[in-house]
Amino acid sequence: MFQLGKTIVSEEIIKNDFVCNLSACKGACCIDGDAGAPVEEEEAKILKEIYPKIKPFLRKKGIEAIEKQGTSITTENGEIETPLIDGADCAYVTFDDKGTALCGIEEAYNQGEIEWKKPVSCHLYPVRIQDYSEFSAVNYHRWQICDDACSLGAELQVPVYKFVKEALIRKFGEDWYMELEKVAERIK
């Protein structure tokens, strides 16, 4: 672990490789698990505002879940998340003709309907951020469903922090990322 500004960063994001391999996992991170994607308070407001523009890109079941639960939900622990369909798929997930899970929010973004890509937690994956009162912890989240992404990352020699560069800059800024690159050079 090392400190960058008000973050404590795990060296695992430098020492491990990762490149999403959608052809292998079929987007399992959007449909497996028992919780929605973490959503920041400001992002919950954005989701509510842009939902009408996202709606045409969603499946019927996703629309039903969102209209029943809301564009985001707050858990018993006070965490904000994306709603789920029957406790499984993210309500914003869609599928292509090969059965690969895709993000309806990101599809609306890609089609120029909205200017917001998706929740930063999704954009950052496999990096997870845990906010504390004095700092944020930046960690690598290992999940068996991403084994193919780890293999592809190793084959292509892409460390986690480089794979999620755009998302890390979105979350912490360009200067923070430049400092991370300096630390990565020293560690390697």
PDB file of C-alpha atoms in Angstrom:
ATOM      1  CA  MET A   1       0.000   0.000   0.000  1.00  0.00           C
ATOM      2  CA  PHE A   2       1.104   3.562  -0.622  1.00  0.00           C
ATOM      3  CA  GLN A   3      -0.426   6.991  -0.200  1.00  0.00           C
ATOM      4  CA  LEU A   4      -1.258   9.401  -3.015  1.00  0.00           C
ATOM      5  CA  GLY A   5      -2.863  12.573  -1.727  1.00  0.00           C
ATOM      6  CA  LYS A   6      -5.978  11.515   0.180  1.00  0.00           C
ATOM      7  CA  THR A   7      -5.915   7.973  -1.167  1.00  0.00           C
ATOM      8  CA  ILE A   8      -4.345   4.763   0.081  1.00  0.00           C
ATOM      9  CA  VAL A   9      -3.591   2.631  -2.974  1.00  0.00           C
ATOM     10  CA  SER A  10      -3.011  -1.118  -3.129  1.00  0.00           C
ATOM     11  CA  GLU A  11       0.106  -2.123  -5.059  1.00  0.00           C
ATOM     12  CA  GLU A  12      -2.031  -4.887  -6.577  1.00  0.00           C
ATOM     13  CA  ILE A  13      -3.370  -2.413  -9.171  1.00  0.00           C
ATOM     14  CA  ILE A  14       0.218  -2.085 -10.410  1.00  0.00           C
ATOM     15  CA  LYS A  15       1.400  -5.683  -9.976  1.00  0.00           C
ATOM     16  CA  ASN A  16      -1.632  -7.423 -11.530  1.00  0.00           C
ATOM     17  CA  ASP A  17      -2.682  -7.417 -15.172  1.00  0.00           C
ATOM     18  CA  PHE A  18      -6.229  -7.083 -16.491  1.00  0.00           C
ATOM     19  CA  VAL A  19      -8.067  -6.511 -19.774  1.00  0.00           C
ATOM     20  CA  CYS A  20     -11.797  -7.252 -19.956  1.00  0.00           C
ATOM     21  CA  ASN A  21     -12.445 -10.263 -22.132  1.00  0.00           C
ATOM     22  CA  LEU A  22     -16.156  -9.951 -22.930  1.00  0.00           C
ATOM     23  CA  SER A  23     -16.041 -12.775 -25.459  1.00  0.00           C
ATOM     24  CA  ALA A  24     -15.051 -15.129 -22.614  1.00  0.00           C
ATOM     25  CA  CYS A  25     -17.055 -13.856 -19.620  1.00  0.00           C
ATOM     26  CA  LYS A  26     -20.079 -12.473 -21.517  1.00  0.00           C
ATOM     27  CA  GLY A  27     -20.290  -9.523 -19.090  1.00  0.00           C
ATOM     28  CA  ALA A  28     -20.891 -11.703 -16.037  1.00  0.00           C
ATOM     29  CA  CYS A  29     -20.015  -8.852 -13.645  1.00  0.00           C
ATOM     30  CA  CYS A  30     -23.272  -7.132 -14.645  1.00  0.00           C
ATOM     31  CA  ILE A  31     -25.434 -10.183 -14.005  1.00  0.00           C
ATOM     32  CA  ASP A  32     -23.726 -12.134 -11.196  1.00  0.00           C
ATOM     33  CA  GLY A  33     -23.628 -11.220  -7.557  1.00  0.00           C
ATOM     34  CA  ASP A  34     -26.233 -10.145  -5.052  1.00  0.00           C
ATOM     35  CA  ALA A  35     -25.978  -6.357  -5.162  1.00  0.00           C
ATOM     36  CA  GLY A  36     -26.232  -3.597  -7.718  1.00  0.00           C
ATOM     37  CA  ALA A  37     -23.313  -1.464  -8.802  1.00  0.00           C
ATOM     38  CA  PRO A  38     -22.269   1.173  -6.257  1.00  0.00           C
ATOM     39  CA  VAL A  39     -23.578   4.628  -7.173  1.00  0.00           C
ATOM     40  CA  GLU A  40     -22.362   7.926  -5.729  1.00  0.00           C
ATOM     41  CA  GLU A  41     -24.955  10.397  -4.421  1.00  0.00           C
ATOM     42  CA  GLU A  42     -24.395  12.809  -7.318  1.00  0.00           C
ATOM     43  CA  GLU A  43     -24.610   9.925  -9.775  1.00  0.00           C
ATOM     44  CA  ALA A  44     -28.002   8.915  -8.350  1.00  0.00           C
ATOM     45  CA  LYS A  45     -29.253  12.395  -9.253  1.00  0.00           C
ATOM     46  CA  ILE A  46     -27.790  12.067 -12.754  1.00  0.00           C
ATOM     47  CA  LEU A  47     -29.432   8.665 -13.278  1.00  0.00           C
ATOM     48  CA  LYS A  48     -32.804  10.057 -12.281  1.00  0.00           C
ATOM     49  CA  GLU A  49     -32.390  13.010 -14.645  1.00  0.00           C
ATOM     50  CA  ILE A  50     -31.208  11.040 -17.689  1.00  0.00           C
ATOM     51  CA  TYR A  51     -33.417   7.964 -17.245  1.00  0.00           C
ATOM     52  CA  PRO A  52     -35.883   9.027 -19.989  1.00  0.00           C
ATOM     53  CA  LYS A  53     -32.987   9.062 -22.479  1.00  0.00           C
ATOM     54  CA  ILE A  54     -31.650   5.696 -21.272  1.00  0.00           C
ATOM     55  CA  LYS A  55     -35.031   3.949 -21.193  1.00  0.00           C
ATOM     56  CA  PRO A  56     -35.193   3.198 -24.959  1.00  0.00           C
ATOM     57  CA  PHE A  57     -31.929   1.246 -24.636  1.00  0.00           C
ATOM     58  CA  LEU A  58     -33.177  -1.032 -21.824  1.00  0.00           C
ATOM     59  CA  ARG A  59     -34.932  -4.379 -21.719  1.00  0.00           C
ATOM     60  CA  LYS A  60     -38.561  -4.583 -20.634  1.00  0.00           C
ATOM     61  CA  LYS A  61     -37.574  -6.352 -17.381  1.00  0.00           C
ATOM     62  CA  GLY A  62     -35.026  -3.626 -16.627  1.00  0.00           C
ATOM     63  CA  ILE A  63     -37.573  -0.877 -17.197  1.00  0.00           C
ATOM     64  CA  GLU A  64     -40.066  -2.671 -14.935  1.00  0.00           C
ATOM     65  CA  ALA A  65     -37.447  -3.029 -12.175  1.00  0.00           C
ATOM     66  CA  ILE A  66     -36.412   0.627 -12.410  1.00  0.00           C
ATOM     67  CA  GLU A  67     -39.977   1.905 -12.462  1.00  0.00           C
ATOM     68  CA  LYS A  68     -40.813  -0.233  -9.421  1.00  0.00           C
ATOM     69  CA  GLN A  69     -37.608   0.386  -7.394  1.00  0.00           C
ATOM     70  CA  GLY A  70     -36.304   3.686  -8.755  1.00  0.00           C
ATOM     71  CA  THR A  71     -33.330   4.627 -10.903  1.00  0.00           C
ATOM     72  CA  SER A  72     -31.143   3.788  -7.897  1.00  0.00           C
ATOM     73  CA  ILE A  73     -31.816   2.198  -4.525  1.00  0.00           C
ATOM     74  CA  THR A  74     -30.508   2.786  -1.017  1.00  0.00           C
ATOM     75  CA  THR A  75     -29.634  -0.358   0.928  1.00  0.00           C
ATOM     76  CA  GLU A  76     -30.214  -0.988   4.639  1.00  0.00           C
ATOM     77  CA  ASN A  77     -26.574   0.059   5.165  1.00  0.00           C
ATOM     78  CA  GLY A  78     -27.207   3.398   3.465  1.00  0.00           C
ATOM     79  CA  GLU A  79     -25.264   2.456   0.326  1.00  0.00           C
ATOM     80  CA  ILE A  80     -26.659   3.615  -3.028  1.00  0.00           C
ATOM     81  CA  GLU A  81     -26.733   1.015  -5.822  1.00  0.00           C
ATOM     82  CA  THR A  82     -28.281   0.305  -9.180  1.00  0.00           C
ATOM     83  CA  PRO A  83     -31.516  -1.689  -8.865  1.00  0.00           C
ATOM     84  CA  LEU A  84     -31.565  -5.386  -9.753  1.00  0.00           C
ATOM     85  CA  ILE A  85     -33.972  -7.528 -11.752  1.00  0.00           C
ATOM     86  CA  ASP A  86     -35.216 -10.287  -9.430  1.00  0.00           C
ATOM     87  CA  GLY A  87     -32.093  -9.959  -7.235  1.00  0.00           C
ATOM     88  CA  ALA A  88     -29.733 -10.825 -10.099  1.00  0.00           C
ATOM     89  CA  ASP A  89     -29.076  -8.758 -13.267  1.00  0.00           C
ATOM     90  CA  CYS A  90     -28.427  -5.043 -13.027  1.00  0.00           C
ATOM     91  CA  ALA A  91     -31.597  -3.323 -14.235  1.00  0.00           C
ATOM     92  CA  TYR A  92     -29.513  -1.361 -16.760  1.00  0.00           C
ATOM     93  CA  VAL A  93     -28.059  -4.467 -18.438  1.00  0.00           C
ATOM     94  CA  THR A  94     -28.935  -5.375 -22.007  1.00  0.00           C
ATOM     95  CA  PHE A  95     -27.747  -8.266 -24.170  1.00  0.00           C
ATOM     96  CA  ASP A  96     -26.316  -8.345 -27.661  1.00  0.00           C
ATOM     97  CA  ASP A  97     -27.188 -11.033 -30.197  1.00  0.00           C
ATOM     98  CA  LYS A  98     -24.418 -13.274 -28.814  1.00  0.00           C
ATOM     99  CA  GLY A  99     -25.823 -13.130 -25.270  1.00  0.00           C
ATOM    100  CA  THR A 100     -23.131 -10.784 -23.953  1.00  0.00           C
ATOM    101  CA  ALA A 101     -24.281  -8.419 -21.220  1.00  0.00           C
ATOM    102  CA  LEU A 102     -23.856  -4.762 -22.103  1.00  0.00           C
ATOM    103  CA  CYS A 103     -24.701  -1.543 -20.266  1.00  0.00           C
ATOM    104  CA  GLY A 104     -27.790   0.311 -21.466  1.00  0.00           C
ATOM    105  CA  ILE A 105     -26.417   3.516 -19.949  1.00  0.00           C
ATOM    106  CA  GLU A 106     -23.174   3.162 -21.858  1.00  0.00           C
ATOM    107  CA  GLU A 107     -25.060   2.323 -25.043  1.00  0.00           C
ATOM    108  CA  ALA A 108     -27.065   5.576 -24.712  1.00  0.00           C
ATOM    109  CA  TYR A 109     -23.721   7.371 -24.196  1.00  0.00           C
ATOM    110  CA  ASN A 110     -22.163   5.652 -27.234  1.00  0.00           C
ATOM    111  CA  GLN A 111     -25.154   6.667 -29.352  1.00  0.00           C
ATOM    112  CA  GLY A 112     -24.758  10.326 -28.285  1.00  0.00           C
ATOM    113  CA  GLU A 113     -28.032  10.448 -26.322  1.00  0.00           C
ATOM    114  CA  ILE A 114     -26.335  11.317 -23.012  1.00  0.00           C
ATOM    115  CA  GLU A 115     -22.980  12.774 -21.972  1.00  0.00           C
ATOM    116  CA  TRP A 116     -22.440  10.539 -18.904  1.00  0.00           C
ATOM    117  CA  LYS A 117     -20.816   7.159 -19.580  1.00  0.00           C
ATOM    118  CA  LYS A 118     -21.985   5.099 -16.569  1.00  0.00           C
ATOM    119  CA  PRO A 119     -21.458   4.949 -12.791  1.00  0.00           C
ATOM    120  CA  VAL A 120     -17.796   5.435 -11.994  1.00  0.00           C
ATOM    121  CA  SER A 121     -17.776   2.173 -10.005  1.00  0.00           C
ATOM    122  CA  CYS A 122     -18.586   0.285 -13.231  1.00  0.00           C
ATOM    123  CA  HIS A 123     -16.060   2.298 -15.214  1.00  0.00           C
ATOM    124  CA  LEU A 124     -13.362   1.559 -12.610  1.00  0.00           C
ATOM    125  CA  TYR A 125     -13.910  -2.183 -12.368  1.00  0.00           C
ATOM    126  CA  PRO A 126     -11.878  -4.233 -11.267  1.00  0.00           C
ATOM    127  CA  VAL A 127     -10.751  -1.345  -9.063  1.00  0.00           C
ATOM    128  CA  ARG A 128     -12.999  -0.675  -6.087  1.00  0.00           C
ATOM    129  CA  ILE A 129     -12.977   2.520  -4.030  1.00  0.00           C
ATOM    130  CA  GLN A 130     -13.937   2.570  -0.353  1.00  0.00           C
ATOM    131  CA  ASP A 131     -14.399   6.067   1.037  1.00  0.00           C
ATOM    132  CA  TYR A 132     -13.511   6.775   4.660  1.00  0.00           C
ATOM    133  CA  SER A 133     -13.664  10.068   6.548  1.00  0.00           C
ATOM    134  CA  GLU A 134      -9.992  10.961   6.010  1.00  0.00           C
ATOM    135  CA  PHE A 135      -9.077   9.039   2.855  1.00  0.00           C
ATOM    136  CA  SER A 136     -10.248   6.720   0.074  1.00  0.00           C
ATOM    137  CA  ALA A 137      -8.909   3.181  -0.289  1.00  0.00           C
ATOM    138  CA  VAL A 138      -8.136   2.146  -3.876  1.00  0.00           C
ATOM    139  CA  ASN A 139      -8.091  -1.657  -4.182  1.00  0.00           C
ATOM    140  CA  TYR A 140      -8.034  -4.379  -6.787  1.00  0.00           C
ATOM    141  CA  HIS A 141     -11.111  -6.618  -6.582  1.00  0.00           C
ATOM    142  CA  ARG A 142     -10.447 -10.244  -7.548  1.00  0.00           C
ATOM    143  CA  TRP A 143     -13.418 -12.208  -8.813  1.00  0.00           C
ATOM    144  CA  GLN A 144     -13.236 -15.669 -10.346  1.00  0.00           C
ATOM    145  CA  ILE A 145     -15.455 -14.629 -13.253  1.00  0.00           C
ATOM    146  CA  CYS A 146     -12.632 -12.302 -14.348  1.00  0.00           C
ATOM    147  CA  ASP A 147      -9.940 -15.006 -14.616  1.00  0.00           C
ATOM    148  CA  ASP A 148     -10.009 -14.683 -18.425  1.00  0.00           C
ATOM    149  CA  ALA A 149      -9.494 -10.911 -18.084  1.00  0.00           C
ATOM    150  CA  CYS A 150      -6.443 -11.540 -15.912  1.00  0.00           C
ATOM    151  CA  SER A 151      -5.056 -13.993 -18.486  1.00  0.00           C
ATOM    152  CA  LEU A 152      -5.653 -11.561 -21.351  1.00  0.00           C
ATOM    153  CA  GLY A 153      -4.106  -8.715 -19.342  1.00  0.00           C
ATOM    154  CA  ALA A 154      -1.005 -10.836 -18.677  1.00  0.00           C
ATOM    155  CA  GLU A 155      -0.779 -11.814 -22.351  1.00  0.00           C
ATOM    156  CA  LEU A 156      -1.039  -8.160 -23.419  1.00  0.00           C
ATOM    157  CA  GLN A 157       1.050  -6.938 -20.429  1.00  0.00           C
ATOM    158  CA  VAL A 158      -1.529  -4.366 -19.319  1.00  0.00           C
ATOM    159  CA  PRO A 159      -1.533  -3.646 -15.584  1.00  0.00           C
ATOM    160  CA  VAL A 160      -4.861  -2.952 -13.894  1.00  0.00           C
ATOM    161  CA  TYR A 161      -4.114   0.747 -13.381  1.00  0.00           C
ATOM    162  CA  LYS A 162      -3.478   1.233 -17.112  1.00  0.00           C
ATOM    163  CA  PHE A 163      -6.622  -0.686 -18.077  1.00  0.00           C
ATOM    164  CA  VAL A 164      -8.741   1.683 -15.945  1.00  0.00           C
ATOM    165  CA  LYS A 165      -6.714   4.841 -16.679  1.00  0.00           C
ATOM    166  CA  GLU A 166      -9.668   6.853 -18.030  1.00  0.00           C
ATOM    167  CA  ALA A 167     -11.819   5.918 -15.029  1.00  0.00           C
ATOM    168  CA  LEU A 168      -9.068   6.697 -12.490  1.00  0.00           C
ATOM    169  CA  ILE A 169      -8.574  10.113 -14.090  1.00  0.00           C
ATOM    170  CA  ARG A 170     -12.348  10.634 -14.017  1.00  0.00           C
ATOM    171  CA  LYS A 171     -12.390   9.798 -10.295  1.00  0.00           C
ATOM    172  CA  PHE A 172      -9.174  11.399  -9.029  1.00  0.00           C
ATOM    173  CA  GLY A 173      -7.873  13.707 -11.772  1.00  0.00           C
ATOM    174  CA  GLU A 174      -4.973  13.827 -14.208  1.00  0.00           C
ATOM    175  CA  ASP A 175      -2.383  14.942 -11.618  1.00  0.00           C
ATOM    176  CA  TRP A 176      -3.257  12.044  -9.312  1.00  0.00           C
ATOM    177  CA  TYR A 177      -2.884   9.584 -12.192  1.00  0.00           C
ATOM    178  CA  MET A 178       0.496  11.053 -13.213  1.00  0.00           C
ATOM    179  CA  GLU A 179       1.688  10.522  -9.625  1.00  0.00           C
ATOM    180  CA  LEU A 180       0.399   6.936  -9.750  1.00  0.00           C
ATOM    181  CA  GLU A 181       2.444   6.331 -12.919  1.00  0.00           C
ATOM    182  CA  LYS A 182       5.575   7.602 -11.142  1.00  0.00           C
ATOM    183  CA  VAL A 183       4.981   5.205  -8.237  1.00  0.00           C
ATOM    184  CA  ALA A 184       4.351   2.361 -10.696  1.00  0.00           C
ATOM    185  CA  GLU A 185       7.705   3.007 -12.378  1.00  0.00           C
ATOM    186  CA  ARG A 186       9.479   2.813  -8.998  1.00  0.00           C
ATOM    187  CA  ILE A 187       7.658  -0.374  -8.019  1.00  0.00           C
ATOM    188  CA  LYS A 188       8.443  -2.136 -11.297  1.00  0.00           C
TER     189      LYS A 188
END
